[in-house]
Short mmCIF file of C-alpha atoms and ligand atoms in Angstrom, two decimals:
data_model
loop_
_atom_site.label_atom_id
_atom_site.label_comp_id
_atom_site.label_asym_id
_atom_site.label_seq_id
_atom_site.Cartn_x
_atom_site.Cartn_y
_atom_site.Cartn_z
CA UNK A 1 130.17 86.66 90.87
CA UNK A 2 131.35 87.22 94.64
CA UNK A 3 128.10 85.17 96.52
CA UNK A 4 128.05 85.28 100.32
CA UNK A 5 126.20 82.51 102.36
CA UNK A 6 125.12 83.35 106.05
CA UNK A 7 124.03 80.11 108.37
CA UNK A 8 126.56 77.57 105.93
CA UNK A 9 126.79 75.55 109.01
CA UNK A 10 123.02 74.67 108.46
CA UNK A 11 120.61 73.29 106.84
CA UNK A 12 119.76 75.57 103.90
CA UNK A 13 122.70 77.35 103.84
CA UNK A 14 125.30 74.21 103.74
CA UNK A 15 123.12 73.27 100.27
CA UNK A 16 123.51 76.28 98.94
CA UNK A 17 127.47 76.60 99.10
CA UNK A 18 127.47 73.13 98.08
CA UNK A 19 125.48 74.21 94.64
CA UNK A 20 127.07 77.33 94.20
CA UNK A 21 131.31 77.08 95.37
CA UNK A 22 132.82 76.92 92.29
CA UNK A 23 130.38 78.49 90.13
CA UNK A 24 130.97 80.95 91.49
CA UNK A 25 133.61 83.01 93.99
CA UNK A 26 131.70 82.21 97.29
CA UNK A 27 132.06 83.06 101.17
CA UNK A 28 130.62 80.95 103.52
CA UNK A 29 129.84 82.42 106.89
CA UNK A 30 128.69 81.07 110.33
CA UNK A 31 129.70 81.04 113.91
CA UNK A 32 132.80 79.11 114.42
CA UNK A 33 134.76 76.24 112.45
CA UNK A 34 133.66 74.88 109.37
CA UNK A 35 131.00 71.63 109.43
CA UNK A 36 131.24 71.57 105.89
CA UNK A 37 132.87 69.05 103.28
CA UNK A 38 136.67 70.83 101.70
CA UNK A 39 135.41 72.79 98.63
CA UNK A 40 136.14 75.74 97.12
CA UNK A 41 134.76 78.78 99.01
CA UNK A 42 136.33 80.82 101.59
CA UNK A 43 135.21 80.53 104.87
CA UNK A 44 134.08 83.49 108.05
CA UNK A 45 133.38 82.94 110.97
CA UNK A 46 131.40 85.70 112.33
CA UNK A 47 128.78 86.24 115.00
CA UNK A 48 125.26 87.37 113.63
CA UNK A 49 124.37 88.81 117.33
CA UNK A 50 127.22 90.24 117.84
CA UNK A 51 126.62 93.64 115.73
CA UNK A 52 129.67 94.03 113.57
CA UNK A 53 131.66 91.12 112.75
CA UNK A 54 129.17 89.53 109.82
CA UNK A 55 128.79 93.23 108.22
CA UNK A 56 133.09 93.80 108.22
CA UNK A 57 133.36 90.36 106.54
CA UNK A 58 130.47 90.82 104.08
CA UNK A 59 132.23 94.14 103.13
CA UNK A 60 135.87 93.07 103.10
CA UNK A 61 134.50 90.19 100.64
CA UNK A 62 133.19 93.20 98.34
CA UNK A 63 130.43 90.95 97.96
CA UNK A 64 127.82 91.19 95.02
CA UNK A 65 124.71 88.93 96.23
CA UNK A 66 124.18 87.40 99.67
CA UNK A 67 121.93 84.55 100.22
CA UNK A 68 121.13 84.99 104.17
CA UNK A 69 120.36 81.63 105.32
CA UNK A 70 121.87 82.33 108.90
CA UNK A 71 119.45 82.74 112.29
CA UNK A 72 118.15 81.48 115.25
CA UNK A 73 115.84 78.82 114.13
CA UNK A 74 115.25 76.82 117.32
CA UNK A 75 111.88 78.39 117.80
CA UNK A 76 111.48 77.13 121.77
CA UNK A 77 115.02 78.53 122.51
CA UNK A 78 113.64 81.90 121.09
CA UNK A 79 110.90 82.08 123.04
CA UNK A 80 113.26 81.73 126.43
CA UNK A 81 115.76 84.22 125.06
CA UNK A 82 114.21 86.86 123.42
CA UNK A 83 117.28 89.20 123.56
CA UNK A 84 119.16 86.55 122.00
CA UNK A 85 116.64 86.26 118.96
CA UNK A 86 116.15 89.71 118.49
CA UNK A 87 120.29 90.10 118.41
CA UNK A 88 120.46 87.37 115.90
CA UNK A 89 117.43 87.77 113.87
CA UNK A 90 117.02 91.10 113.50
CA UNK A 91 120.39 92.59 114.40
CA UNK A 92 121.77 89.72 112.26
CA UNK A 93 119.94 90.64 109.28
CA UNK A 94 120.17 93.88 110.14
CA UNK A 95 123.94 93.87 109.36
CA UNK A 96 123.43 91.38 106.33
CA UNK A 97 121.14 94.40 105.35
CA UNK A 98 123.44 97.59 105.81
CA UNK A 99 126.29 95.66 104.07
CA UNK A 100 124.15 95.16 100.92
CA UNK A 101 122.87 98.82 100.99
CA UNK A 102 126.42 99.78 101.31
CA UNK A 103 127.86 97.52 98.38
CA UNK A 104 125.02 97.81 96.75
CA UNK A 105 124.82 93.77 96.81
CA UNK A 106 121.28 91.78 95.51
CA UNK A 107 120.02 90.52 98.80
CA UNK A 108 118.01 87.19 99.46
CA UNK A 109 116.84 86.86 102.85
CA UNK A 110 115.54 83.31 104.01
CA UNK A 111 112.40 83.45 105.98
CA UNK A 112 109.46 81.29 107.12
CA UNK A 113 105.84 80.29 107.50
CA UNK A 114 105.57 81.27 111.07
CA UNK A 115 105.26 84.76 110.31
CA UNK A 116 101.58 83.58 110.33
CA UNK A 117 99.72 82.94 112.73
CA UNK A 118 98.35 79.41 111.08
CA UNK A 119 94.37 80.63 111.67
CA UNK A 120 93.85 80.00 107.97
CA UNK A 121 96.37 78.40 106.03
CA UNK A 122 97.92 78.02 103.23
CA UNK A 123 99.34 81.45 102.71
CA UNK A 124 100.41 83.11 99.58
CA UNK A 125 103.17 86.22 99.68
CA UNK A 126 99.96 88.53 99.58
CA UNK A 127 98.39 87.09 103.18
CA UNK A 128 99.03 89.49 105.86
CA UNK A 129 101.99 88.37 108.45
CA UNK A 130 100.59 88.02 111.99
CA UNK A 131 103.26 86.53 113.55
CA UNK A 132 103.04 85.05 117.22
CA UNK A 133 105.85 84.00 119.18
CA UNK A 134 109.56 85.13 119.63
CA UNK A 135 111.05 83.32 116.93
CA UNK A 136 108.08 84.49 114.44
CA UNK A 137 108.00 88.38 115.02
CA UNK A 138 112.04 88.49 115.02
CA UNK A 139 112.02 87.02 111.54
CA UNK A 140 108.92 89.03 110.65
CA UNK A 141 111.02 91.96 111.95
CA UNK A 142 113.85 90.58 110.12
CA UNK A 143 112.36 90.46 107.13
CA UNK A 144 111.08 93.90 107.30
CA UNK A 145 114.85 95.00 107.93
CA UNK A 146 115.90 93.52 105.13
CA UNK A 147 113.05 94.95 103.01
CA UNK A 148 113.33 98.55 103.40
CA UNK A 149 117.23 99.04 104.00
CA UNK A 150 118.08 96.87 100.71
CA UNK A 151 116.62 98.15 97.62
CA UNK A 152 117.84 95.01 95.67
CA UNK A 153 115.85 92.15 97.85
CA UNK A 154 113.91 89.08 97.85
CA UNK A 155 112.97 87.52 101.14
CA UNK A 156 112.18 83.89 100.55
CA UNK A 157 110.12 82.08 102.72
CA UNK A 158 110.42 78.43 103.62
CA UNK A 159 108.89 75.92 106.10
CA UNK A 160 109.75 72.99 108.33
CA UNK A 161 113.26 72.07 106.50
CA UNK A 162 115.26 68.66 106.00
CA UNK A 163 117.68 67.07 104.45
CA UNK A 164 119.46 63.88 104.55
CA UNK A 165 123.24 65.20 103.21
CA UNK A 166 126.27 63.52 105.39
CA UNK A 167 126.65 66.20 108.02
CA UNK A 168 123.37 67.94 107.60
CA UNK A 169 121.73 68.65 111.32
CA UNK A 170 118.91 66.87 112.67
CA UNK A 171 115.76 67.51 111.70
CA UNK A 172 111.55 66.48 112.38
CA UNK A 173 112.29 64.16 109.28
CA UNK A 174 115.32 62.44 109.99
CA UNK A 175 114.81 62.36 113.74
CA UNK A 176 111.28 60.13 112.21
CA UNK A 177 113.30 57.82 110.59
CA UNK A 178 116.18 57.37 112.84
CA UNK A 179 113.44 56.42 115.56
CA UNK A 180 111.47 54.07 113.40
CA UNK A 181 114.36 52.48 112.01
CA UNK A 182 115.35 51.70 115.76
CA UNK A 183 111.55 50.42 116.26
CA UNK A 184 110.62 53.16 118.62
CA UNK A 185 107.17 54.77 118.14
CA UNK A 186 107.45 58.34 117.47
CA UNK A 187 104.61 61.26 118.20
CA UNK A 188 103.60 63.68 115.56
CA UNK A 189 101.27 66.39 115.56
CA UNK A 190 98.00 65.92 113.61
CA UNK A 191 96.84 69.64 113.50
CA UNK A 192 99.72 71.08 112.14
CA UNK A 193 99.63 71.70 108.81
CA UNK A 194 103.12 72.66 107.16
CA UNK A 195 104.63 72.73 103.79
CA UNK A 196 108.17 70.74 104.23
CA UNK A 197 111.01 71.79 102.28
CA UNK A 198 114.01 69.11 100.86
CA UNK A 199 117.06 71.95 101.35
CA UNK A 200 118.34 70.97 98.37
CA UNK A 201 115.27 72.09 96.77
CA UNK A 202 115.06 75.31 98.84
CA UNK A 203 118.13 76.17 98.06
CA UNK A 204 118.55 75.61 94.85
CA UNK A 205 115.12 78.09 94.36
CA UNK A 206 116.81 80.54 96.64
CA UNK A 207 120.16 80.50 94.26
CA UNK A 208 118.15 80.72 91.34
CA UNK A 209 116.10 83.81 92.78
CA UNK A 210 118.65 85.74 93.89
CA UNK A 211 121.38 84.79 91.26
CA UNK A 212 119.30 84.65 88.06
CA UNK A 213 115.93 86.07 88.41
CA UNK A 214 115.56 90.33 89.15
CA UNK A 215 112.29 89.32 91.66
CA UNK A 216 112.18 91.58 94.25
CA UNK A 217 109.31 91.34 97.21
CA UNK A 218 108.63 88.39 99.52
CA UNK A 219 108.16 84.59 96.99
CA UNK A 220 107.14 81.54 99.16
CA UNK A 221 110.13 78.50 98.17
CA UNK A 222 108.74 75.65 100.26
CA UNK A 223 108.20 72.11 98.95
CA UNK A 224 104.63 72.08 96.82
CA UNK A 225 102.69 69.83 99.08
CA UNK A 226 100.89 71.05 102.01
CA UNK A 227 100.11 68.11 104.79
CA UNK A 228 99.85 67.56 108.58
CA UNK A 229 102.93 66.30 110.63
CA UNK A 230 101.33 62.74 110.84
CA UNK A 231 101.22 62.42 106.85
CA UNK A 232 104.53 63.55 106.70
CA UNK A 233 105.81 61.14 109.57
CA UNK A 234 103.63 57.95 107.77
CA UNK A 235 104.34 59.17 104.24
CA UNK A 236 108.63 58.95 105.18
CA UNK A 237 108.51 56.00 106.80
CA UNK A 238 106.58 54.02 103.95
CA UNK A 239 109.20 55.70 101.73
CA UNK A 240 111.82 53.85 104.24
CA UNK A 241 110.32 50.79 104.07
CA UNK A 242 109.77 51.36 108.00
CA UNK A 243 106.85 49.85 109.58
CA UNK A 244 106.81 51.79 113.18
CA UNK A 245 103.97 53.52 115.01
CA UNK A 246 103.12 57.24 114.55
CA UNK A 247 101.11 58.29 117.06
CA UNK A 248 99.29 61.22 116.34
CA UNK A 249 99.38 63.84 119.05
CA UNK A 250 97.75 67.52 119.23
CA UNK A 251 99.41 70.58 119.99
CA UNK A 252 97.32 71.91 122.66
CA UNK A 253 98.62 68.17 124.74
CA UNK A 254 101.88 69.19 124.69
CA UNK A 255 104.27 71.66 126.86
CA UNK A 256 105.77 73.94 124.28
CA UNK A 257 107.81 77.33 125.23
CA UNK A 258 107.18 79.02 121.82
CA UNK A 259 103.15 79.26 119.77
CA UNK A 260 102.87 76.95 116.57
CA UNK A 261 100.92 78.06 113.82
CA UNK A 262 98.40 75.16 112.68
CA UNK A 263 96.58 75.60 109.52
CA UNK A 264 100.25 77.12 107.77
CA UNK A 265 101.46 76.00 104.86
CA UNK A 266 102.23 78.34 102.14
CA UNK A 267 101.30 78.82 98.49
CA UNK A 268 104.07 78.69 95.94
CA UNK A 269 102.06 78.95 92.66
CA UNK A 270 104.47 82.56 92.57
CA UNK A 271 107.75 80.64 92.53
CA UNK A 272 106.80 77.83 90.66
CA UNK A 273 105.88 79.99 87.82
CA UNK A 274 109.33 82.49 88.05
CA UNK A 275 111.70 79.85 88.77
CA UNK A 276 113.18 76.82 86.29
CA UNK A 277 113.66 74.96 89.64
CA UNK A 278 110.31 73.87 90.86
CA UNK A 279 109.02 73.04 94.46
CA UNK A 280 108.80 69.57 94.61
CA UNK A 281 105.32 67.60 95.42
CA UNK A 282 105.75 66.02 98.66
CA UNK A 283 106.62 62.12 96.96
CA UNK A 284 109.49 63.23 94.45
CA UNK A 285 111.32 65.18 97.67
CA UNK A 286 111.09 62.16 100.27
CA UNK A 287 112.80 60.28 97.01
CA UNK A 288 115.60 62.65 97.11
CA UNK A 289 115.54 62.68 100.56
CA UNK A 290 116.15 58.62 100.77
CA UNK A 291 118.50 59.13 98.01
CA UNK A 292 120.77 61.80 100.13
CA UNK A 293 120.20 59.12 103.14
CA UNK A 294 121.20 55.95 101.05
CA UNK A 295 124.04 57.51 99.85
CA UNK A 296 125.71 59.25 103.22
CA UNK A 297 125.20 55.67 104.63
CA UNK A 298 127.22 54.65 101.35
CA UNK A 299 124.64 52.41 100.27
N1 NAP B 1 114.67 74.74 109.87
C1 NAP B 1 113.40 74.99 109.58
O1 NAP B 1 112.54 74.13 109.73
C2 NAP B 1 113.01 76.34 109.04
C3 NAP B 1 111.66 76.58 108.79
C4 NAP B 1 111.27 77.81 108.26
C5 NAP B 1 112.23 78.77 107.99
N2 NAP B 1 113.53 78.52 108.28
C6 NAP B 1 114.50 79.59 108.00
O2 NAP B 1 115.42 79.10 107.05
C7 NAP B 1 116.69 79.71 107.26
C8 NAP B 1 117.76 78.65 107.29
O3 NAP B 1 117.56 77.84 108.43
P1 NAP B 1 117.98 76.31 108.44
O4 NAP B 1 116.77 75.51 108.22
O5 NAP B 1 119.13 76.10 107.54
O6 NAP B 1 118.34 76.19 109.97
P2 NAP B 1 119.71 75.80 110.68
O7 NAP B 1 120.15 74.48 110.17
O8 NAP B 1 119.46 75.98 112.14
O9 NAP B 1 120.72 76.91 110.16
C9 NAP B 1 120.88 78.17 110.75
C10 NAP B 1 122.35 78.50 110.75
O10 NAP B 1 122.52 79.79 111.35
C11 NAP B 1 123.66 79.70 112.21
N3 NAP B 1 123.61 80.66 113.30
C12 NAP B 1 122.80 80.66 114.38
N4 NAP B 1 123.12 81.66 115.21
C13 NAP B 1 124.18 82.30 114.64
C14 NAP B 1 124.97 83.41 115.03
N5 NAP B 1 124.74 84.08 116.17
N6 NAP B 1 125.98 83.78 114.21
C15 NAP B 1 126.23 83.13 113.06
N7 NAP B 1 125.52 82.06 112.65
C16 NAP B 1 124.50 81.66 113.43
C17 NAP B 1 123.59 78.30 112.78
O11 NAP B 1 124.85 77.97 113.30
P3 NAP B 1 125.10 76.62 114.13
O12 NAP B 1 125.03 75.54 113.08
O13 NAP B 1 126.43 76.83 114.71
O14 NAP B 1 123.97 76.53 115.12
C18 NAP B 1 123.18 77.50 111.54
O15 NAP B 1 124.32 77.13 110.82
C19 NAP B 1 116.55 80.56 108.51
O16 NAP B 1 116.29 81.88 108.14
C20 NAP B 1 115.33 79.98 109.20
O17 NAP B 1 114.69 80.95 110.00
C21 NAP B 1 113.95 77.31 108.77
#
């Protein structure tokens, strides 16, 4: 099958060409030059915000399922540049979208936990969005984009995502143990509550829904475990063998451009019951996680 990947410079969407090039025929698109490792997939590189260029490459590509990973995800940045999040997030999606209608391509569109507004967490796909924030009502709008111009979609939602793959970009977990590990305290925020998400596991549910399931509707793909940021912090850096100070902060303390939800976290009875791949309880994804870190270290 032709598979396209938006955002393969990041995170999610760097997992998921790694899982699916060679399987299958696959085009990975971001902005600018590859950050990948050599494999076999073509590569794009197209502008999300800049109207056209993602939609022309999608459609030269005759492409048969996309797996739209791509978007402004610095949620601060957002927040000061709404015109750039809105081209990006929406008008990114937005061409992801019309491409799919036109090819009449299965469409999987990544989205998040902020599109609530973390009054009364965790959230299945049934709770109403209230988003708050830049970066939450563009992918709330995003979503919706996706939704009603692709009749073939899924939009999967996902929270607070790491991984620990050679390349992969920072992240709240690795920036945790690249602090301890250099002895330095780090602050984490004890009233957020958030459902992290290994990207290897995340993307190997969002390849599975969009590539072997016919699901259509909005599934929640986050890891299983729902915690606060302080858990998570102590929880990694017992994993590590670490023995630094978290110091717990709260939200409200800090400066912050962009609204965090607090009691988030999302529900993913849906998904574990649809998909083979499971989310993974909090302690069997921090193994993986040390695993992916152990071994880009090469030990
Ligand atoms: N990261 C999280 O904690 C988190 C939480 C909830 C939901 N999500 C959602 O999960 C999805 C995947 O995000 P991620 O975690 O993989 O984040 P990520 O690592 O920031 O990946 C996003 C990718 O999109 C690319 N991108 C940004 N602007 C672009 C543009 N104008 N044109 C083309 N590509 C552009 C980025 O390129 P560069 O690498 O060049 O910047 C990056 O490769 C997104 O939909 C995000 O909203 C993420």
């Amino acid at each position: 099958m032709r598979v396209a990947v938006t955002g393969a410079n990041g995170l999610l969407g760097g997992e998921a060409v790694a899982l699916l090039a060679g399987r299958h025929e696959v085009l990975a698109l971001s902005r600018g030059p590859s950050r990948l490792p050599p494999g076999r997939y073509a590569w794009a590189d197209a502008d999300l915000g800049d109207g056209r260029s993602v939609e022309a490459a999608l459609r030269a590509f005759r492409t048969e399922a996309v797996l739209h990973a791509g978007a402004m995800t610095d949620v601060d940045a957002c927040e000061r540049d709404p015109e750039a999040a809105w081209r990006v997030n929406v008008g990114g999606t937005e061409q992801v979208a019309r491409a799919c209608r036109a090819l009449g391509a299965r469409l999987a569109a990544v989205s998040t936990d902020y599109v609530f507004d973390g009054e009364s967490g965790p959230y299945d796909e049934d709770a109403v969005p209230n988003p708050r924030g830049v970066y939450a009502r563009t992918k709330r709008a995003g979503e919706e984009a996706a939704l009603i111009l692709v009749p073939d979609c899924a939009v999967a939602r996902v929270a607070v995502v790491y991984s620990g793959r050679e390349g992969a970009k920072p992240s709240f977990a690795t920036q945790i143990v690249e602090k301890l590990g250099r002895g330095e305290p780090v602050k984490a925020f004890a009233d957020q509550l958030v459902s992290p998400t290994l990207a290897r596991n995340g993307a190997e549910m969002i390849a599975e829904l969009l590539l072997e399931t016919p699901y259509r509707g909005v599934l929640h793909v986050s890891g299983a475990t729902v915690l606060d940021r302080v858990d998570f912090a102590r929880r990694l850096a017992r994993r590590f063998g670490l023995a630094g100070e978290v110091v717990p902060v709260r939200t409200a303390d800090v400066r912050l451009a962009a609204p965090r939800p607090l009691r988030g976290g999302l529900v993913v009875a849906r998904a574990a019951g649809l998909l083979q791949t499971k989310p993974l309880p909090i302690d069997a994804a921090l193994d993986r996680f040390h695993d992916e870190w152990m071994a880009r270290r090469g030990g």
